[in-house]
CSV table of C-alpha atoms in Angstrom, one decimal:
chain,number,residue,atom,x,y,z
A,51,ALA,CA,-15.7,10.4,12.7
A,52,ASP,CA,-14.1,12.8,10.2
A,53,VAL,CA,-14.2,10.0,7.5
A,54,ASP,CA,-17.3,8.1,8.6
A,55,TRP,CA,-19.7,10.9,7.8
A,56,VAL,CA,-18.4,11.2,4.3
A,57,ILE,CA,-18.7,7.5,3.7
A,58,GLU,CA,-22.2,7.4,5.2
A,59,ALA,CA,-23.3,10.3,3.1
A,60,SER,CA,-21.9,8.7,0.0
A,61,VAL,CA,-23.6,5.4,0.7
A,62,ALA,CA,-26.9,7.2,1.3
A,63,ALA,CA,-26.5,8.9,-2.0
A,64,MET,CA,-25.9,5.5,-3.7
A,65,ARG,CA,-29.0,4.1,-2.0
A,66,ALA,CA,-31.0,7.1,-3.2
A,67,ALA,CA,-29.8,6.5,-6.7
A,68,GLY,CA,-31.1,3.0,-6.6
A,69,ALA,CA,-28.2,0.9,-5.3
A,70,THR,CA,-28.8,-2.0,-3.0
A,71,VAL,CA,-26.3,-1.6,-0.1
A,72,VAL,CA,-25.2,-4.6,1.9
A,73,ASP,CA,-22.9,-4.3,5.0
A,74,VAL,CA,-20.1,-6.8,4.7
A,75,ARG,CA,-17.2,-7.8,7.0
A,76,TYR,CA,-13.9,-9.2,5.9
A,77,PRO,CA,-12.9,-12.3,7.8
A,78,LYS,CA,-10.7,-11.3,10.8
A,79,TRP,CA,-7.8,-13.6,9.6
A,80,LEU,CA,-7.8,-11.7,6.3
A,81,LEU,CA,-7.5,-8.4,8.0
A,82,ASP,CA,-4.8,-9.8,10.2
A,83,VAL,CA,-2.6,-11.0,7.3
A,84,LYS,CA,-3.2,-8.3,4.7
A,85,THR,CA,-0.3,-6.0,5.8
A,86,GLU,CA,2.1,-8.9,6.2
A,87,PHE,CA,1.2,-10.2,2.7
A,88,TYR,CA,1.4,-6.8,1.2
A,89,ASN,CA,4.8,-6.1,2.6
A,90,ALA,CA,6.1,-9.6,1.7
A,91,ILE,CA,5.2,-8.8,-2.0
A,92,ARG,CA,5.7,-5.0,-2.2
A,93,GLN,CA,9.1,-4.6,-0.7
A,94,PRO,CA,11.1,-7.2,-2.7
A,95,GLU,CA,9.2,-6.4,-5.9
A,96,PHE,CA,9.8,-2.6,-5.5
A,97,ARG,CA,13.5,-3.2,-4.9
A,98,ALA,CA,13.9,-5.5,-7.9
A,99,GLN,CA,11.7,-3.2,-10.2
A,100,ILE,CA,13.5,0.0,-9.1
A,101,ASP,CA,16.8,-1.6,-9.9
A,102,ASP,CA,15.6,-2.6,-13.3
A,103,TYR,CA,14.4,1.0,-14.0
A,104,LEU,CA,17.4,2.7,-12.6
A,105,ALA,CA,19.7,0.6,-14.8
A,106,THR,CA,18.1,2.2,-17.8
A,107,LEU,CA,19.0,5.8,-16.8
A,108,LYS,CA,21.9,7.7,-18.3
A,109,PRO,CA,25.2,8.0,-16.5
A,110,GLY,CA,25.2,10.3,-13.4
A,111,PHE,CA,22.0,8.9,-12.0
A,112,PRO,CA,21.8,6.2,-9.3
A,113,ARG,CA,21.8,2.7,-10.9
A,114,THR,CA,20.5,0.6,-7.9
A,115,HIS,CA,18.2,0.8,-4.9
A,116,ALA,CA,21.3,0.9,-2.7
A,117,GLU,CA,22.8,3.8,-4.7
A,118,LEU,CA,19.5,5.7,-4.5
A,119,MET,CA,19.4,5.1,-0.7
A,120,LYS,CA,23.0,6.4,-0.4
A,121,LEU,CA,22.2,9.5,-2.4
A,122,SER,CA,19.0,10.1,-0.5
A,123,ASP,CA,21.0,10.0,2.8
A,124,THR,CA,23.2,12.9,1.6
A,125,LEU,CA,20.4,15.1,0.4
A,126,THR,CA,19.1,18.0,2.5
A,127,SER,CA,16.8,20.7,1.4
A,128,PRO,CA,18.8,23.9,0.6
A,129,ARG,CA,15.8,26.0,1.7
A,130,ASP,CA,15.2,24.6,5.1
A,131,GLY,CA,17.7,21.8,5.8
A,132,HIS,CA,15.1,19.1,6.0
A,133,VAL,CA,16.3,15.5,5.6
A,134,PRO,CA,14.7,12.9,3.4
A,135,ASN,CA,11.0,12.1,3.9
A,136,GLU,CA,10.9,9.9,7.1
A,137,GLY,CA,8.2,7.6,5.7
A,138,ARG,CA,10.0,7.0,2.4
A,139,TRP,CA,13.3,6.5,4.3
A,140,THR,CA,11.7,3.9,6.5
A,141,LEU,CA,10.4,2.1,3.4
A,142,PHE,CA,13.9,2.3,1.8
A,143,LYS,CA,15.4,0.5,4.8
A,144,ALA,CA,12.7,-2.2,4.8
A,145,GLU,CA,13.1,-2.7,1.0
A,146,ALA,CA,16.9,-3.0,1.4
A,147,LYS,CA,16.4,-5.8,4.0
A,148,SER,CA,13.8,-7.6,2.0
A,149,PRO,CA,14.5,-11.0,0.5
A,150,PRO,CA,15.2,-11.6,-3.2
A,151,LEU,CA,12.3,-12.7,-5.6
A,152,THR,CA,13.6,-16.2,-5.3
A,153,ASP,CA,13.2,-16.4,-1.5
A,154,TYR,CA,10.7,-18.9,-0.1
A,155,ARG,CA,8.9,-16.2,1.9
A,156,TYR,CA,8.2,-14.1,-1.2
A,157,LEU,CA,7.3,-17.1,-3.3
A,158,SER,CA,4.9,-18.6,-0.7
A,159,VAL,CA,2.9,-15.4,-0.4
A,160,ARG,CA,3.0,-14.8,-4.2
A,161,ASN,CA,2.0,-18.4,-5.1
A,162,TYR,CA,-0.4,-19.2,-2.3
A,163,GLY,CA,-1.2,-16.1,-0.2
A,164,LEU,CA,-2.4,-13.9,-3.1
A,165,PRO,CA,-4.6,-16.6,-4.6
A,166,LEU,CA,-6.1,-17.2,-1.1
A,167,VAL,CA,-6.9,-13.5,-0.8
A,168,ARG,CA,-8.4,-13.4,-4.3
A,169,ALA,CA,-10.5,-16.5,-3.7
A,170,THR,CA,-11.8,-15.1,-0.4
A,171,LEU,CA,-12.8,-11.8,-2.0
A,172,GLU,CA,-14.4,-13.6,-5.0
A,173,GLY,CA,-16.3,-15.8,-2.5
A,174,LEU,CA,-17.5,-12.7,-0.5
A,175,LEU,CA,-18.6,-11.0,-3.7
A,176,ALA,CA,-20.5,-14.1,-4.9
A,177,ALA,CA,-22.1,-15.0,-1.5
A,178,GLU,CA,-23.4,-11.5,-1.0
A,179,LYS,CA,-24.2,-11.0,-4.8
A,180,LEU,CA,-22.0,-7.8,-4.8
A,181,ASP,CA,-20.8,-5.8,-7.8
A,182,ALA,CA,-18.5,-3.6,-5.7
A,183,ILE,CA,-17.1,-3.0,-2.2
A,184,VAL,CA,-17.1,0.6,-1.0
A,185,TYR,CA,-14.7,1.8,1.7
A,186,PRO,CA,-12.7,4.9,2.6
A,187,THR,CA,-9.3,5.3,1.0
A,188,SER,CA,-7.9,6.3,4.4
A,189,PRO,CA,-9.2,6.0,8.0
A,190,ARG,CA,-8.3,9.6,8.7
A,191,ARG,CA,-9.0,12.9,7.1
A,192,PRO,CA,-6.4,14.2,4.6
A,193,ALA,CA,-3.6,16.4,6.1
A,194,LYS,CA,-3.3,20.0,4.8
A,195,ILE,CA,-0.6,20.2,2.2
A,196,THR,CA,1.3,22.7,4.4
A,197,ASP,CA,1.4,20.3,7.4
A,198,ASP,CA,4.6,18.4,8.2
A,199,PRO,CA,4.2,14.6,7.7
A,200,PRO,CA,3.4,12.8,10.9
A,201,PRO,CA,6.4,11.2,12.7
A,202,GLY,CA,6.6,7.5,11.9
A,203,GLY,CA,4.6,7.8,8.7
A,204,ALA,CA,0.9,8.0,7.9
A,205,ALA,CA,0.0,4.8,9.7
A,206,ALA,CA,1.3,6.2,13.0
A,207,ALA,CA,-1.0,9.2,12.7
A,208,GLY,CA,-4.1,7.4,11.5
A,209,GLY,CA,-4.3,4.2,13.6
A,210,ALA,CA,-6.2,1.7,11.5
A,211,SER,CA,-5.0,1.0,8.0
A,212,SER,CA,-6.9,1.3,4.7
A,213,ALA,CA,-8.5,-1.5,2.8
A,214,THR,CA,-6.9,-0.4,-0.4
A,215,ASN,CA,-4.2,-3.1,0.0
A,216,PHE,CA,-6.9,-5.7,-1.1
A,217,ALA,CA,-6.8,-4.4,-4.6
A,218,ASN,CA,-3.0,-4.9,-4.7
A,219,LEU,CA,-3.3,-8.4,-3.2
A,220,SER,CA,-6.2,-9.6,-5.3
A,221,GLY,CA,-5.6,-8.0,-8.6
A,222,PHE,CA,-9.1,-6.5,-8.5
A,223,PRO,CA,-9.5,-2.9,-9.7
A,224,ASP,CA,-9.6,-0.2,-7.1
A,225,LEU,CA,-11.2,3.1,-8.0
A,226,ILE,CA,-10.3,6.0,-5.6
A,227,VAL,CA,-12.6,9.0,-5.8
A,228,PRO,CA,-11.5,12.1,-3.9
């Protein structure tokens, strides 16, 4: 409800400005696979790309994802003793376990899953004669900057996930407006 009213007011403003608004629904199977597809691509690519980046740094800095993880595990805040961000730490562990970019699981999603997502979204846009799809960035209201992050990461606190992964999976642009 905290997010719905903002989206509804925004859509009403678009309508008042002359936009034609059409309600659309993503196919259930697409919603069911989007997180798995996203993680199958994001985790191995992040690990490979962060390794490439870290290798360019001057001596004294971590050179690999594994070294960055090891360093992060030893860091605590001198001010309040906090340990590394729990959500980021969970991602570190998932990235460390992810397959290499030559693995069949990664390659099958990259070569077949991503084109499937793109073709589905292209079909939806064409069938409904759409120029854009409007959705909330997050299914929950933003936390105050002074609040501690929710245990288990943002997904644990918000329930449903955002549709923003579709931009990553399809290659279509995604414009987020605060």
